XYZ file of C-alpha atoms in Angstrom:
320
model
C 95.495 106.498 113.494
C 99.592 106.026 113.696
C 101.629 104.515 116.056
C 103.369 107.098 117.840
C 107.044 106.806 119.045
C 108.177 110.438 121.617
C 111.739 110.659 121.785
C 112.763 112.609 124.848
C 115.422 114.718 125.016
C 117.205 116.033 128.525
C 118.239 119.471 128.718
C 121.067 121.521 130.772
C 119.339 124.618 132.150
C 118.884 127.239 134.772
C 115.823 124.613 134.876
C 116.913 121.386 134.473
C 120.690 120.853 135.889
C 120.256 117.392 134.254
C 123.039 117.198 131.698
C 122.048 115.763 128.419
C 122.945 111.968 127.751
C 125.250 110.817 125.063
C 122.450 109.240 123.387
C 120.431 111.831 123.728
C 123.179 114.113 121.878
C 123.587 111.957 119.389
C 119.443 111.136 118.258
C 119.316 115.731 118.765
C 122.789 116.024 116.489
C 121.894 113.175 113.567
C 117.677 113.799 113.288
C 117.125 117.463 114.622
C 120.033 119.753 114.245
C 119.891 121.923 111.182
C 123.216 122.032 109.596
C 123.777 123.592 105.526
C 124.553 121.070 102.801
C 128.103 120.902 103.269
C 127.166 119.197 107.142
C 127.984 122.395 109.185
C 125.857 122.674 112.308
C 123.842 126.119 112.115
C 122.077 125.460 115.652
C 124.767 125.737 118.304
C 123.176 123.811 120.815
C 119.853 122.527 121.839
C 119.217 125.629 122.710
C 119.896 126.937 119.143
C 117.224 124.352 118.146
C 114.271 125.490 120.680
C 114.912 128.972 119.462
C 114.867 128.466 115.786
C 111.746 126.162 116.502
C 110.012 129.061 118.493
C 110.835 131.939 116.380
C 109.341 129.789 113.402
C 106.134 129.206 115.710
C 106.015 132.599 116.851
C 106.634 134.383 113.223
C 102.782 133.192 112.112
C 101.589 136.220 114.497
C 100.468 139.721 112.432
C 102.785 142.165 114.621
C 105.973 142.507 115.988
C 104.856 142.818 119.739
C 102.728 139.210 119.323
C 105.900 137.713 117.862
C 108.061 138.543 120.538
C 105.590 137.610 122.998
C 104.860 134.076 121.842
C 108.372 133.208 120.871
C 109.677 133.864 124.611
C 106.003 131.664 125.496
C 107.077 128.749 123.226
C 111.007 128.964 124.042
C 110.234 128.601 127.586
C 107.999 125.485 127.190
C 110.764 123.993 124.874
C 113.111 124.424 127.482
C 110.667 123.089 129.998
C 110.670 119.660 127.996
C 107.370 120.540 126.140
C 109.052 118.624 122.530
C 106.709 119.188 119.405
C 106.456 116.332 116.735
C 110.027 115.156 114.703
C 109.070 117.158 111.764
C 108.237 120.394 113.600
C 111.966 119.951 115.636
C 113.489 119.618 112.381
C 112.125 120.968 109.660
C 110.708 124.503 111.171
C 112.359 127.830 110.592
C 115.047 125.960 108.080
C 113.170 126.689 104.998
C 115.756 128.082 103.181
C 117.766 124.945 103.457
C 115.357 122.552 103.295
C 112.334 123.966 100.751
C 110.817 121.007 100.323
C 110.276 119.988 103.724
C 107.082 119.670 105.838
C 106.379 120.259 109.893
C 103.641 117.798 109.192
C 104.130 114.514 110.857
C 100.865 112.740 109.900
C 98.878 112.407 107.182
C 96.387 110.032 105.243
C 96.071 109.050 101.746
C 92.767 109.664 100.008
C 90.873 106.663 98.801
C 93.127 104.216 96.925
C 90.492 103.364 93.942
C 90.268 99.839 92.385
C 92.310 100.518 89.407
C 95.820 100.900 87.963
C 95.449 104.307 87.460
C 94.107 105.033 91.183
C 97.110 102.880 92.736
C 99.826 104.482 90.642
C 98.110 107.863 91.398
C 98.267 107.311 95.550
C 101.885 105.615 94.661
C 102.558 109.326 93.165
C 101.618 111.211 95.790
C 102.303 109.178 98.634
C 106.773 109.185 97.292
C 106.266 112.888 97.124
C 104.624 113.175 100.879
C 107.553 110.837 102.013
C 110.269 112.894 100.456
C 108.729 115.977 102.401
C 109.348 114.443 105.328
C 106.040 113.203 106.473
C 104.276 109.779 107.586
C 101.441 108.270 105.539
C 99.078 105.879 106.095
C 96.890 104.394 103.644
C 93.864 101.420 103.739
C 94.054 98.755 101.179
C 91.254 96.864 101.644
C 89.553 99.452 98.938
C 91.347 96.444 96.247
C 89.791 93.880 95.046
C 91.108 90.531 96.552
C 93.338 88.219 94.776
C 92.197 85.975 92.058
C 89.555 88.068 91.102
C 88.700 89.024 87.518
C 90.139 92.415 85.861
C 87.662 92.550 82.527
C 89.728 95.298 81.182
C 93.076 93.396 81.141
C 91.082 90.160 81.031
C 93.404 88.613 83.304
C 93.069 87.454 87.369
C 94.577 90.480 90.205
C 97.196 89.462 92.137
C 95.694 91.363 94.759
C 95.927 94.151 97.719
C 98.966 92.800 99.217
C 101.058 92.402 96.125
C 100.730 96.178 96.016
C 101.076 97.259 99.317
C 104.758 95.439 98.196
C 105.011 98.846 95.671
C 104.487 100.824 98.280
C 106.900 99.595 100.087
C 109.158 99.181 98.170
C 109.024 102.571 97.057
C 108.833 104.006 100.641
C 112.427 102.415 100.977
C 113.899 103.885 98.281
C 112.398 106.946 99.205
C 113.793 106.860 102.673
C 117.221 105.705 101.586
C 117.747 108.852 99.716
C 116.747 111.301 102.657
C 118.703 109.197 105.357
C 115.493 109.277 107.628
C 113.694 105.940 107.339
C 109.952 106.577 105.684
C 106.825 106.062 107.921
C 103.858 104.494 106.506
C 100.904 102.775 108.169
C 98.420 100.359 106.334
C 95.074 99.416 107.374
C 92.318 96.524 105.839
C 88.937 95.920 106.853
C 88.409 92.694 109.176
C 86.014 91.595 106.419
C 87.939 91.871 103.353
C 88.837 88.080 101.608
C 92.212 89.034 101.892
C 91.731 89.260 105.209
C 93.947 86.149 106.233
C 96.899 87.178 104.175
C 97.087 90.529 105.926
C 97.203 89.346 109.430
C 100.028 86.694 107.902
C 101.915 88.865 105.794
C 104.882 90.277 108.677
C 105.801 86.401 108.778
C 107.572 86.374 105.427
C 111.908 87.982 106.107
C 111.728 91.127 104.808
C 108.271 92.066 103.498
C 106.557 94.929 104.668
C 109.252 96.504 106.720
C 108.304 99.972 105.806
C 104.733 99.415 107.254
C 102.869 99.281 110.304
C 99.690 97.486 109.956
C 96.658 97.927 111.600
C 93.478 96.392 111.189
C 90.142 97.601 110.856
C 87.581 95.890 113.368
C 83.926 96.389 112.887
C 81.505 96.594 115.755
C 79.749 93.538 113.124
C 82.869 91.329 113.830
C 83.294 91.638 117.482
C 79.416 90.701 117.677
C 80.004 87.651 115.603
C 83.265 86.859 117.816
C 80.840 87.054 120.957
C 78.576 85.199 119.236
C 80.626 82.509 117.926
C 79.059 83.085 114.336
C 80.184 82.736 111.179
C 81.753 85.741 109.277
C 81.345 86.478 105.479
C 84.554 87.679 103.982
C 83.243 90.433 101.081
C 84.057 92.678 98.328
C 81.751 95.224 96.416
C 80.329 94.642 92.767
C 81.593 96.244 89.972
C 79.176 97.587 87.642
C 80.364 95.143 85.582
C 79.445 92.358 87.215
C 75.740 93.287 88.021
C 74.087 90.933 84.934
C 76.289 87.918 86.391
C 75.152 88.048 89.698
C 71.324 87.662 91.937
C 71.681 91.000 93.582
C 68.675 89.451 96.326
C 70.314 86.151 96.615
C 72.725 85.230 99.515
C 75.666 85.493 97.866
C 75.427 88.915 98.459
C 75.374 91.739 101.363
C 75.039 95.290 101.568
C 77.860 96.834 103.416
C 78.810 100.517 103.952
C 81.588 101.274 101.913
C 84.246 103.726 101.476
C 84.384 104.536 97.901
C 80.669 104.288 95.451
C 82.665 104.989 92.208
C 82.088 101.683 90.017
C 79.746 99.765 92.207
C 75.976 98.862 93.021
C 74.303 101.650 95.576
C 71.348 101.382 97.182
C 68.987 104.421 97.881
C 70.117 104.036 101.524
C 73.785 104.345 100.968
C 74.985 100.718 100.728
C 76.816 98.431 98.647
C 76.531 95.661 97.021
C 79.022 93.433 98.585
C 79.623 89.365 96.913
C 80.560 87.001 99.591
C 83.617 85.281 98.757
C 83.519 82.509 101.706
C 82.976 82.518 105.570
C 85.291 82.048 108.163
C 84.339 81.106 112.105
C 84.939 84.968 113.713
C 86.570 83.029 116.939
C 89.372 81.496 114.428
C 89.974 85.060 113.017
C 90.572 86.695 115.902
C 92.469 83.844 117.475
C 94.599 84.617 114.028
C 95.164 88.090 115.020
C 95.966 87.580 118.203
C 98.332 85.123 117.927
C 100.209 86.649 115.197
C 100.132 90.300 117.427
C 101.660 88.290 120.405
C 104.352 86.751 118.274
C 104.753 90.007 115.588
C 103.362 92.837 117.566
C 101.414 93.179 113.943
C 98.674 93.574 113.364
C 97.110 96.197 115.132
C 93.640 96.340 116.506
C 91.224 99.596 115.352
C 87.863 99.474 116.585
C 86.843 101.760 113.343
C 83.552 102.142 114.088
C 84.449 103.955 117.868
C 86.751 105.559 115.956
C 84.243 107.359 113.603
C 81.038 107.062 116.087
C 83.543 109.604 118.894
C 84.926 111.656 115.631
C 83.853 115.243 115.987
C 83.761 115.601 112.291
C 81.342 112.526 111.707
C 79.074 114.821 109.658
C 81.782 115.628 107.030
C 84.549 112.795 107.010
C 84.655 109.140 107.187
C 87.879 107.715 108.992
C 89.558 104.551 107.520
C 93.682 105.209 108.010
C-alpha cells in the first residue's frame, strides 16, 4: 500500500488545443525529459516523451507488425492524457543513458528480521532500490521494541524507531545524490509496544521526513475499540527466552505473525507473543486520530481487508 501522488500534465494537440501551463513545463522539463549527461534535452517536446515512452512499451512485442501496431495504440492514449507512473515517463526507452534505472514505481521490502544482520541486509537493498529510481516501503514492527534484551550483545535495543532513523537517513542521502527526493513508506502493527512512539514520532522537527507512515489495524483492535476493551501491546518469544517464561500463563498470547525464524510456533501456525502492557483501545485510537488530524500521519490500513480481498491470499501475506 503507498500513497499515491498523479501529476497531470496538459498537452497541445490536434486533441487537446489546451496549451500546456508553465508549471506544467517546468515539473515535464526537470522530472521527465530525458536529456544526456552533459543536460542536453534528447526529447524535443512532450511529444518526444510519449513517443520514446511508447516505442519502449511497444518494443516488448515478438514482430515488427505488433510493434508498430501497439506503439501508434499507446502514443495515442499518451496523447489522450492516459500518463503511466513517474518512473515509466522517465526512465523507459533511456536505457542507454540511464542503465541503472527502473520503470518500477513500487515495491516492498521482504521481511526485516530481528537482527543486525537482517536490518543492515534490508538497509542494503533498500539504498540500491532507491538509487534505481523506485519507492519502497517496509514494516518495522518485525523489531523487537525498545528496552528489550539482545543476549548476544548482552545489552538493551534501542528499538524499531531508532532504526527506521537509518533508513532514513540513508534514503536522504540517497535521494540527494539523484536530485529526485527518495520514496519510502513504513508500516507497524497496531499491537506492537512501540506502538505509541510510532503514532508520535512525525512530532519531533525533522525526523522521519523521508517516510510516510501507515499503520497496521487489525480487525482484533477495531473490535476492542467497539468494545471499549483493553488492548495487549505484544512481541514474539525468542527461542531464547522460552525457559524464562510460562508459555500457558497470561503473560502470553498467540498471535499470527509474519516471520517464524527464532520464535515459539504452535502446530496451528501461531506465535508465541509476551505481553508487554495494555493500553484502553479507545485512547489508542483517539492517539491516532488526533495526531492524523494535526500530522496527516499516521495512516490507517485495515490489514486484515487488505489480505482477506487479496487475490493471492493462498501464496503471499501483505504487511507494506
Amino acid at each position: 500500500m503507498s500513497t499515491v501522488r498523479l501529476e497531470v500534465v496538459q498537452t497541445e494537440s490536434k486533441q487537446n488545443p489546451i496549451p500546456m501551463q508553465p508549471a506544467s513545463q517546468d515539473i515535464w522539463d526537470k522530472k521527465y525529459r530525458l536529456k544526456t549527461k552533459q543536460g542536453e534535452p534528447l526529447d524535443a517536446d512532450i511529444d518526444g516523451t510519449y513517443q520514446r515512452v511508447a516505442r519502449a512499451l511497444a518494443d516488448a512485442e515478438v514482430t515488427e507488425e505488433k510493434r508498430a501496431y501497439w506503439f501508434e495504440r499507446f502514443a495515442w492514449a499518451l496523447r489522450r492524457g492516459a500518463i503511466p507512473a513517474g518512473r515509466i515517463t522517465s526512465n523507459a526507452g533511456a536505457l542507454e543513458h540511464k542503465p541503472a534505472t527502473s520503470t518500477i514505481n513500487c515495491t516492498v521490502s521482504g521481511t526485516i528480521t530481528d537482527s543486525m544482520d537482517g536490518i543492515l541486509e534490508k538497509v542494503h537493498e533498500a539504498g540500491l532500490t532507491l538509487k534505481a529510481g523506485c519507492g519502497i516501503g517496509y514494516e518495522f514492527s518485525t523489531l523487537r521494541p525498545r528496552g528489550a534484551f539482545v543476549a548476544g550483545a548482552g545489552a538493551y535495543t534501542s528499538g524499531p524507531m531508532s532504526f527506521m532513523d537509518i533508513f532514513d537517513k540513508m534514503c536522504f542521502t540517497v535521494s540527494s545524490a539523484g536530485g529526485r527526493r527518495g520514496a519510502q513508506m513504513g508500516t507497524f502493527d497496531v499491537s506492537h509496544p512501540d506502538v505509541k512512539d510510532f503514532i508520535r514520532a512525525k512530532r519531533e522537527d525533522g525526523r522521519l521526513r523521508q517516510f510516510n507512515l501507515s499503520l497496521l489495524i487489525t480487525d482484533g483492535f477495531m473490535q476492542a475499540v467497539e468494545n471499549d476493551a483493553d488492548w495487549p501491546l505484544v512481541f514474539p518469544v525468542n527461542r531464547k527466552e522460552e525457559a524464562d517464561i510460562d508459555l500457558a500463563g497470561a503473560e502470553v498470547v498467540w498471535r499470527d505473525w509474519p516471520t517464524h525464524s527464532n520464535y515459539i510456533v504452535r502446530d496451528d501456525g501461531l506465535v508465541a507473543c509476551k505481553v508487554y502492557g495494555q493500553i484502553r483501545a479507545r485512547h489508542l485510537w483517539d492517539m491516532i486520530m488526533v495526531s492524523t488530524y494535526d500530522y496527516a500521519e499516521p495512516g490507517f490500513i485495515l490489514i486484515d481487508r487488505v489480505n482477506e480481498m487479496n487475490n493471492n491470499w493462498w501464496c503471499e501475506n501483505i504487511r507494506a
